[in-house]
Amino acid sequence: MSKSLSRRGFLRLSGMAVAGATLAACGPAGAPTASTSGEGAAPDAAGKQIQYWTMTYADPEPYLEFARGKADQFREESGIEVQTEMINWANAAQTWLLVSQGGAHPDCADMYWLYSFSKLGGGKAGPMPITDYKDLYWPDLEDRFYEAGLQDVYWQGEFYGIPWRGDIRPLLYRVDMLEEAGFSGPPQTWEEITEAARATTKRDGPDTSVWGFELSSAVPVQQFMAYLWQAGGEYMTEDGETATIDTPEMRQSLQFMYDHLWTHETMPLEIMEKGHAPMDMFRAGQVAIVGQVSDSEGLTFDRDFPEMEGQWAFSVPAQGPVNRSSYSGAGYWGVLHGTQLVDECVQYIEFLSRDENMQEITEYIGRVSPNKKVMASPYWSDRPWKVAIVETLEHAHTSQHPSPAWGKLTATEPGAVLYDMYYEALIQQQPFDDVLARAQARAQEEMDKIEI
Amino acid sequence: MTVRRNIFSYLMVAPALLLVLALGVYPMVDSLRLAMVQYDLMRLDTDGAPFVGFANFRTIFNDPRFLGAFLNTILFALIAVGAVTLLGLLIAQVLNLGFRGRGALRSLVLVPWVIPPVVASAIWMWVFQPERSPINQVLKAMGLIEGNIKFLTDAIHTIGPFSIPMMAVSAVRIWGGLPFVTVMILAGLQSIPQDIYESAEIDGAGAFHKFWYVTIPMLRATLAILVTLLFIGGIGHFEVNYIMTGGGPANLTNILAVMSYQQAFTQYRFDLAAAISSVILVLTSIVAAFYIRDRISHD
Amino acid sequence: MISQSLKNAQPRGRVKLTHNSVLQIAMRWLGRIVVALFAVGIVIFVLLPFYWMAKSSFQTNTEIIAIPPTWIPQSLTLEGYQRALTMIPFVRYLTNSMVIATATTVLSALLASSAAYVIARYPFPGATAILAIFLFTQLIPPITRVFPVYFLIKDLNLINTYPGATIAYISFSLPYAVLMLSGYFRNSYPVELEDAALIDGCTLFSVFWRIVLPISLPGIIAIATFTFLGAWNDFLWASLLLYQGQMKTLQVGLRDFIGEFGSFQRANAFMAACVMSTIPALVLFSLGQKNMVQGISAGAVKG
């Protein structure tokens, strides 16, 4: 019958189309099931398999090879298969947000922002505490690791994993520019920074060809934090209940930065805008001093800009009114809710946290480690910049704050409380009193909303 | 016969309709529903998602950045659509003239199409970097400017809501839209029969008169749907503004879609983001309504 | 209507110019110069970023960030390209993009043509409503659909698979394609052809498949090009639905070059990767652009 033929013909066609698409998926992509949800793929004959995600460090593809190499070593030893996948930084926030909302997730991963993601996950998704395993696998945890690093893996009394990479920020400066301006060494205090910055700033008509001082190599808001701490201030009380933004210490740190922007004109007004790239500027000879620089820049200089050897140097951050605080963040290895393979994950984390493995990892990516033994090794003393980094570690101030609202407060976009505050005070030159009162109220509101 | 045809029609339409309902309509409606509830990711586990009526709208209307973002959204759309349509018309006219090398020119105009907005924004950011900008270099060499123009960060030289960053970002949006508009208009031009032009010429019409009184009226249908689609897309635009400036400096390039994204992904307020999206929906619905009315009166 | 506009075309009180007057010739040359300048301006505007990207891909990183900028690479090097190919699995990403964009285009063209054909030719109850629904989905920006779409694909267990992303892309491209094609099918061929075929005993479907489709191919290809580009250039959905190394598309993979603090780790490698990523689309274009314009002008544009 012609009627049924027409329908059948079309159905046949769509069937073929769908089959074709499915075949295309099964072919070069490999078995799709292995890379979907992280409920632990089906155990194969040789043993269990866990999904592990890592962030991207150094060069992406070679680093993935390296990470997989570690997984292979682990498999030889334990029989547990680890499937490693890499997440890039551009998508990281989105990816982890989805995880916290119940999206596809691994069994364990290289993680960060413990407090915020814990809260977002509401105990059902995201980071999972492994307190029960701590004493069994890491009996001497407090001896082996720096306290600042350990702060980042505890929340509400629970233990979440092993801190493995630090993020410490020494001061960076142009040796040649400071010498030329008559300075024999790096600035040691805020006043010396101002002096040196004024001396090294150069104008070129209406433009500035050299800026004396940049706050940090980091993204907006992060760039300001250490200066509040150096003035003796904090953003909130230790219990995470009260915001402490409208304080004399905040005013002092704001004034310091404001003066560089508007009074001395040693800092560009673009410091909070997108596309601002202080390290590119430094390497192009546009900047003399950067107050807080990621430790990863040391390896970048050695590897990618060897021609600048001798022109740059790290030093301990300059002394503020109270101390030399340096921003310190950490990533940690942790387990996620929803996994069925907690034992296997903890075993892998234990493997990675062995001194020899942490040493290998640190040497590969050139980042500081919270592991005391690693930081005492020869690797961390064979270059002046590494020595400066180790020195800076003594002034580490954790960037994790007890309120889960911290992630929101410090978001690097307009609309976030701290972004708006700094923008209004420093860039738009609104009176500090109004700005701080507003910010204090907003921060307190955000913190009050969340029940811990 | 008609029954059979109708069944055939439904079958032919079904797959497309199903997909669009599942992945187009349902997500849209779901996200708009969020505008009327409290959906703060930080409070989901304690508060759930209670109905709050218009509270979210009140919150965003009170946000000091909202008015600027709303105004900018419309301005950006007007500037981008106006300029790209005008340029597209002129370029298509030139391409239609029939000169040697016009094939090459036509291919060149299509180049922005092969560069996705994300990549294009990154490259344009390099081009607009004041100290490294070839544009500044050339302008300085010609003596037209003394200091570098800060294309994406100049918050000082503004006239009302108009600013240099707005112009720079608009330029990138226009750049991205040029291939599509040019191709569409060119196609429209080529479907205008030549004898109309010949009769006009015999009557003594010059170039401008041919353009204004023959070309434009004949392109009417094309231009109508083109401008409609461009406006709808322009009002809801997100990528270029977000990547190049994030809405700054000082809210000068902030648009509704960027504000919505920031509320959702950095402040975890999906309810506020949905409210802002609803405002976008109102604006685009107005545009769509105009188009539909125009279609009805012309069919 | 045409005579009406012609009547309006007559300028009032026009000056009678002799056929070869000097003024006329001068005006013509001036016009040509203006047009030429305009064309050059457009070419510069359109090509500037592409040129900047290409020239940076052949420079060292030090040269890229140097002030003042260099227009012609002094340190001509292939370092960027070498690094681009080793830093990320470029070929793998390219393959993913190719497969997904092609599958999307073919399937979307099939589904959109089927739907547009019946809407245009056989007005059935609900046809207008369906068009309205399709138009409706275009009205708010895609970012608002992120979570629902993600969780839908996840519930189907299709995250990080080719079919997952393909289904998403197809459904996003359908509204525009159907809207455009339904106008197209109304004008692209005479109805008599259909009636003749039906009288000869063809089924409704084979009329579509054997007669209408082949004739309408230019317009369908034109719309399919838009679909392909949409899928190829997309970043938002690819970053949501295909985020694991082996499955990433090119656009997501290009973001691998962005470091922890948002800046490009190796700018020259990034530029090289961008240049390489535009080549497939450029090739496609140079092959098809003439067809595309033809196809659209054949009636796809009337809307």
PDB file of C-alpha atoms in Angstrom, chain B residues 4-6 8-10 12-13 15-17 19-20 22-28 30-32 87 90-91 94 103 105-108 110-116 118-119 122-124 126-127 131-135 137-138 171 175 178 180 183-184 186-187 190-191 196 199-200 203 205 209 213 218 222 225 229 232 236 238 257 261 265 270 277 280-281 284-285 288 291-292 295, chain C residues 2 5-6 8-11 35 38 42-43 45-50 52-53 64-69 71 111 114-115 117-119 122 124-125 130 133-141 143-149 152 167-168 170-172 174-176 180 186 204-205 208 226 229 233 235 251 254-255 264 267 270-271 274 278 281-282 285 289-290 292-293 296-297 301 303:
ATOM      1  CA  ARG B   4      -3.468  11.107   4.770  1.00  0.00           C
ATOM      2  CA  ARG B   5      -1.649  14.310   3.956  1.00  0.00           C
ATOM      3  CA  ASN B   6      -2.070  15.572   7.479  1.00  0.00           C
ATOM      4  CA  PHE B   8       2.209  12.584   6.574  1.00  0.00           C
ATOM      5  CA  SER B   9       2.772  16.204   7.621  1.00  0.00           C
ATOM      6  CA  TYR B  10       2.712  15.393  11.312  1.00  0.00           C
ATOM      7  CA  MET B  12       7.522  14.809   8.860  1.00  0.00           C
ATOM      8  CA  VAL B  13       7.377  17.537  11.452  1.00  0.00           C
ATOM      9  CA  PRO B  15      11.267  14.691  14.889  1.00  0.00           C
ATOM     10  CA  ALA B  16      12.132  18.368  14.536  1.00  0.00           C
ATOM     11  CA  LEU B  17       9.298  19.439  16.792  1.00  0.00           C
ATOM     12  CA  LEU B  19      13.832  17.968  19.585  1.00  0.00           C
ATOM     13  CA  VAL B  20      12.962  21.645  19.733  1.00  0.00           C
ATOM     14  CA  ALA B  22      12.733  19.036  24.559  1.00  0.00           C
ATOM     15  CA  LEU B  23      15.904  21.056  24.208  1.00  0.00           C
ATOM     16  CA  GLY B  24      14.587  24.448  23.210  1.00  0.00           C
ATOM     17  CA  VAL B  25      11.197  25.192  24.690  1.00  0.00           C
ATOM     18  CA  TYR B  26      11.338  23.191  27.901  1.00  0.00           C
ATOM     19  CA  PRO B  27      14.689  24.656  29.042  1.00  0.00           C
ATOM     20  CA  MET B  28      13.514  28.147  28.187  1.00  0.00           C
ATOM     21  CA  ASP B  30      12.107  26.155  32.991  1.00  0.00           C
ATOM     22  CA  SER B  31      14.644  28.920  33.235  1.00  0.00           C
ATOM     23  CA  LEU B  32      11.956  31.582  33.072  1.00  0.00           C
ATOM     24  CA  LEU B  87      27.804  48.471   5.621  1.00  0.00           C
ATOM     25  CA  LEU B  90      27.156  49.210   0.601  1.00  0.00           C
ATOM     26  CA  ILE B  91      29.456  46.207   0.338  1.00  0.00           C
ATOM     27  CA  VAL B  94      29.976  47.172  -4.570  1.00  0.00           C
ATOM     28  CA  GLY B 103      35.203  37.094  -6.374  1.00  0.00           C
ATOM     29  CA  LEU B 105      36.616  40.527  -2.428  1.00  0.00           C
ATOM     30  CA  ARG B 106      33.551  38.432  -1.756  1.00  0.00           C
ATOM     31  CA  SER B 107      35.676  35.661  -0.269  1.00  0.00           C
ATOM     32  CA  LEU B 108      37.544  38.138   1.882  1.00  0.00           C
ATOM     33  CA  LEU B 110      33.480  36.078   4.525  1.00  0.00           C
ATOM     34  CA  VAL B 111      36.630  35.721   6.623  1.00  0.00           C
ATOM     35  CA  PRO B 112      35.093  36.851   9.939  1.00  0.00           C
ATOM     36  CA  TRP B 113      32.740  33.907   9.631  1.00  0.00           C
ATOM     37  CA  VAL B 114      35.475  31.334  10.016  1.00  0.00           C
ATOM     38  CA  ILE B 115      36.738  32.922  13.190  1.00  0.00           C
ATOM     39  CA  PRO B 116      34.397  32.105  16.067  1.00  0.00           C
ATOM     40  CA  VAL B 118      35.469  33.542  21.281  1.00  0.00           C
ATOM     41  CA  VAL B 119      38.669  33.522  19.244  1.00  0.00           C
ATOM     42  CA  ALA B 122      40.709  37.322  22.054  1.00  0.00           C
ATOM     43  CA  ILE B 123      42.477  38.514  18.912  1.00  0.00           C
ATOM     44  CA  TRP B 124      40.711  41.864  18.869  1.00  0.00           C
ATOM     45  CA  TRP B 126      45.319  42.082  21.326  1.00  0.00           C
ATOM     46  CA  VAL B 127      44.674  44.560  18.529  1.00  0.00           C
ATOM     47  CA  GLU B 131      50.661  50.051  23.757  1.00  0.00           C
ATOM     48  CA  ARG B 132      50.664  47.200  21.266  1.00  0.00           C
ATOM     49  CA  SER B 133      47.867  48.322  18.995  1.00  0.00           C
ATOM     50  CA  PRO B 134      48.665  48.672  15.293  1.00  0.00           C
ATOM     51  CA  ILE B 135      45.824  51.186  15.156  1.00  0.00           C
ATOM     52  CA  GLN B 137      50.783  52.988  15.962  1.00  0.00           C
ATOM     53  CA  VAL B 138      49.365  54.161  12.644  1.00  0.00           C
ATOM     54  CA  ALA B 171      33.177  47.442  16.009  1.00  0.00           C
ATOM     55  CA  TRP B 175      32.889  42.837  12.213  1.00  0.00           C
ATOM     56  CA  LEU B 178      29.298  41.476   8.354  1.00  0.00           C
ATOM     57  CA  PHE B 180      26.129  37.018   7.185  1.00  0.00           C
ATOM     58  CA  VAL B 183      25.690  37.401   1.886  1.00  0.00           C
ATOM     59  CA  MET B 184      21.998  37.768   2.601  1.00  0.00           C
ATOM     60  CA  LEU B 186      23.858  40.108  -1.964  1.00  0.00           C
ATOM     61  CA  ALA B 187      21.542  37.203  -2.554  1.00  0.00           C
ATOM     62  CA  GLN B 190      20.907  39.191  -7.279  1.00  0.00           C
ATOM     63  CA  SER B 191      17.276  38.251  -7.361  1.00  0.00           C
ATOM     64  CA  ILE B 196      13.998  47.199 -13.799  1.00  0.00           C
ATOM     65  CA  SER B 199      14.098  51.022 -17.423  1.00  0.00           C
ATOM     66  CA  ALA B 200      15.127  53.308 -14.623  1.00  0.00           C
ATOM     67  CA  ASP B 203      14.302  57.426 -17.560  1.00  0.00           C
ATOM     68  CA  ALA B 205      17.805  57.837 -12.906  1.00  0.00           C
ATOM     69  CA  HIS B 209      18.056  57.233  -7.350  1.00  0.00           C
ATOM     70  CA  TYR B 213      13.871  53.982  -5.379  1.00  0.00           C
ATOM     71  CA  MET B 218      12.901  45.451  -3.914  1.00  0.00           C
ATOM     72  CA  THR B 222      14.963  40.549   2.755  1.00  0.00           C
ATOM     73  CA  ILE B 225      13.617  39.518   8.199  1.00  0.00           C
ATOM     74  CA  LEU B 229      16.872  38.492  13.292  1.00  0.00           C
ATOM     75  CA  ILE B 232      16.745  39.745  18.311  1.00  0.00           C
ATOM     76  CA  GLY B 236      20.422  38.869  23.552  1.00  0.00           C
ATOM     77  CA  PHE B 238      26.587  37.828  25.178  1.00  0.00           C
ATOM     78  CA  ALA B 257      22.983  39.034  28.927  1.00  0.00           C
ATOM     79  CA  TYR B 261      25.526  35.418  33.310  1.00  0.00           C
ATOM     80  CA  PHE B 265      27.741  31.821  37.499  1.00  0.00           C
ATOM     81  CA  PHE B 270      19.913  31.709  39.082  1.00  0.00           C
ATOM     82  CA  SER B 277      16.519  36.971  30.948  1.00  0.00           C
ATOM     83  CA  ILE B 280      15.486  40.303  27.441  1.00  0.00           C
ATOM     84  CA  LEU B 281      12.510  38.194  26.419  1.00  0.00           C
ATOM     85  CA  THR B 284      12.882  40.572  21.809  1.00  0.00           C
ATOM     86  CA  SER B 285       9.175  39.775  21.860  1.00  0.00           C
ATOM     87  CA  ALA B 288       9.236  39.789  16.970  1.00  0.00           C
ATOM     88  CA  TYR B 291       7.950  41.600  12.416  1.00  0.00           C
ATOM     89  CA  ILE B 292       4.871  39.414  12.607  1.00  0.00           C
ATOM     90  CA  ARG B 295       4.406  40.063   7.678  1.00  0.00           C
TER      91      ARG B 295
ATOM     92  CA  ILE C   2       7.281  48.632 -10.392  1.00  0.00           C
ATOM     93  CA  SER C   5       8.560  53.219  -8.153  1.00  0.00           C
ATOM     94  CA  LEU C   6       9.825  54.156 -11.576  1.00  0.00           C
ATOM     95  CA  ASN C   8       9.041  58.154  -8.268  1.00  0.00           C
ATOM     96  CA  ALA C   9      12.508  57.640  -9.705  1.00  0.00           C
ATOM     97  CA  GLN C  10      12.246  60.650 -11.947  1.00  0.00           C
ATOM     98  CA  PRO C  11      14.064  63.523 -10.323  1.00  0.00           C
ATOM     99  CA  VAL C  35      34.248  52.965  -4.141  1.00  0.00           C
ATOM    100  CA  PHE C  38      35.689  52.086   0.568  1.00  0.00           C
ATOM    101  CA  ILE C  42      36.533  47.234   4.341  1.00  0.00           C
ATOM    102  CA  VAL C  43      39.266  44.782   3.454  1.00  0.00           C
ATOM    103  CA  PHE C  45      38.784  46.181   8.698  1.00  0.00           C
ATOM    104  CA  VAL C  46      37.869  42.614   7.907  1.00  0.00           C
ATOM    105  CA  LEU C  47      41.359  41.234   7.646  1.00  0.00           C
ATOM    106  CA  LEU C  48      43.159  43.106  10.420  1.00  0.00           C
ATOM    107  CA  PRO C  49      42.573  40.588  13.214  1.00  0.00           C
ATOM    108  CA  PHE C  50      43.223  37.666  10.919  1.00  0.00           C
ATOM    109  CA  TRP C  52      47.457  39.945  13.400  1.00  0.00           C
ATOM    110  CA  MET C  53      46.683  36.387  14.416  1.00  0.00           C
ATOM    111  CA  ILE C  64      54.526  39.319  20.437  1.00  0.00           C
ATOM    112  CA  ILE C  65      54.454  41.293  23.676  1.00  0.00           C
ATOM    113  CA  ALA C  66      57.159  43.763  22.604  1.00  0.00           C
ATOM    114  CA  ILE C  67      56.421  47.460  22.402  1.00  0.00           C
ATOM    115  CA  PRO C  68      56.019  48.923  19.838  1.00  0.00           C
ATOM    116  CA  PRO C  69      54.317  46.082  17.975  1.00  0.00           C
ATOM    117  CA  TRP C  71      53.957  44.163  11.742  1.00  0.00           C
ATOM    118  CA  LEU C 111      14.947  17.083   9.755  1.00  0.00           C
ATOM    119  CA  SER C 114      11.160  17.560   6.189  1.00  0.00           C
ATOM    120  CA  ALA C 115       9.479  19.895   8.610  1.00  0.00           C
ATOM    121  CA  TYR C 117       8.489  21.218   3.415  1.00  0.00           C
ATOM    122  CA  VAL C 118       5.209  20.178   4.948  1.00  0.00           C
ATOM    123  CA  ILE C 119       4.740  23.498   6.691  1.00  0.00           C
ATOM    124  CA  TYR C 122       0.680  21.296   3.129  1.00  0.00           C
ATOM    125  CA  PHE C 124      -2.038  21.456   8.295  1.00  0.00           C
ATOM    126  CA  PRO C 125      -3.713  22.398  11.554  1.00  0.00           C
ATOM    127  CA  ILE C 130       4.765  25.239  15.202  1.00  0.00           C
ATOM    128  CA  ILE C 133       7.131  27.886  18.716  1.00  0.00           C
ATOM    129  CA  PHE C 134      10.286  27.816  16.632  1.00  0.00           C
ATOM    130  CA  LEU C 135      10.437  31.591  16.562  1.00  0.00           C
ATOM    131  CA  PHE C 136       9.840  31.688  20.304  1.00  0.00           C
ATOM    132  CA  THR C 137      12.944  29.629  21.026  1.00  0.00           C
ATOM    133  CA  GLN C 138      15.101  32.253  19.365  1.00  0.00           C
ATOM    134  CA  LEU C 139      13.997  35.011  21.682  1.00  0.00           C
ATOM    135  CA  ILE C 140      16.221  34.568  24.712  1.00  0.00           C
ATOM    136  CA  PRO C 141      19.960  34.035  24.757  1.00  0.00           C
ATOM    137  CA  ILE C 143      23.030  30.855  28.127  1.00  0.00           C
ATOM    138  CA  THR C 144      19.721  30.756  29.924  1.00  0.00           C
ATOM    139  CA  ARG C 145      19.226  27.166  28.862  1.00  0.00           C
ATOM    140  CA  VAL C 146      22.507  25.872  30.186  1.00  0.00           C
ATOM    141  CA  PHE C 147      21.483  23.901  33.236  1.00  0.00           C
ATOM    142  CA  PRO C 148      18.281  22.279  31.936  1.00  0.00           C
ATOM    143  CA  VAL C 149      19.950  21.169  28.724  1.00  0.00           C
ATOM    144  CA  LEU C 152      18.701  16.472  30.211  1.00  0.00           C
ATOM    145  CA  ILE C 167      21.509  16.112  19.438  1.00  0.00           C
ATOM    146  CA  ALA C 168      21.953  19.415  21.225  1.00  0.00           C
ATOM    147  CA  ILE C 170      20.663  19.757  15.904  1.00  0.00           C
ATOM    148  CA  SER C 171      17.888  21.022  18.119  1.00  0.00           C
ATOM    149  CA  PHE C 172      19.502  24.453  18.395  1.00  0.00           C
ATOM    150  CA  LEU C 174      16.438  23.564  13.743  1.00  0.00           C
ATOM    151  CA  PRO C 175      14.329  26.638  14.524  1.00  0.00           C
ATOM    152  CA  TYR C 176      16.327  28.973  12.340  1.00  0.00           C
ATOM    153  CA  MET C 180      14.297  29.986   6.622  1.00  0.00           C
ATOM    154  CA  ARG C 186       7.192  28.098  -0.950  1.00  0.00           C
ATOM    155  CA  LEU C 204       3.879  11.694  -0.638  1.00  0.00           C
ATOM    156  CA  PHE C 205       7.269  10.888   0.749  1.00  0.00           C
ATOM    157  CA  PHE C 208       9.572  15.002  -1.273  1.00  0.00           C
ATOM    158  CA  PHE C 226      24.964  28.219   8.544  1.00  0.00           C
ATOM    159  CA  LEU C 229      29.364  27.055  11.070  1.00  0.00           C
ATOM    160  CA  ASN C 233      32.188  27.736  16.008  1.00  0.00           C
ATOM    161  CA  PHE C 235      31.887  27.178  22.419  1.00  0.00           C
ATOM    162  CA  GLN C 251      36.937  25.673  20.244  1.00  0.00           C
ATOM    163  CA  LEU C 254      41.771  26.254  22.186  1.00  0.00           C
ATOM    164  CA  ARG C 255      40.983  27.372  25.713  1.00  0.00           C
ATOM    165  CA  PHE C 264      47.727  32.946  27.550  1.00  0.00           C
ATOM    166  CA  ALA C 267      50.671  33.324  22.994  1.00  0.00           C
ATOM    167  CA  PHE C 270      47.632  29.904  20.803  1.00  0.00           C
ATOM    168  CA  MET C 271      47.772  32.054  17.672  1.00  0.00           C
ATOM    169  CA  CYS C 274      43.778  29.553  15.977  1.00  0.00           C
ATOM    170  CA  THR C 278      40.269  28.316  10.695  1.00  0.00           C
ATOM    171  CA  ALA C 281      36.204  26.372   7.485  1.00  0.00           C
ATOM    172  CA  LEU C 282      38.168  28.468   4.981  1.00  0.00           C
ATOM    173  CA  PHE C 285      34.014  28.320   2.132  1.00  0.00           C
ATOM    174  CA  GLN C 289      30.496  30.312  -1.298  1.00  0.00           C
ATOM    175  CA  LYS C 290      29.234  30.789  -4.795  1.00  0.00           C
ATOM    176  CA  MET C 292      25.650  29.632  -1.051  1.00  0.00           C
ATOM    177  CA  VAL C 293      24.850  33.002  -2.505  1.00  0.00           C
ATOM    178  CA  ILE C 296      19.949  32.024  -0.894  1.00  0.00           C
ATOM    179  CA  SER C 297      19.012  34.248  -3.759  1.00  0.00           C
ATOM    180  CA  VAL C 301      15.687  34.882   1.865  1.00  0.00           C
ATOM    181  CA  GLY C 303      11.435  34.457   4.962  1.00  0.00           C
TER     182      GLY C 303
END
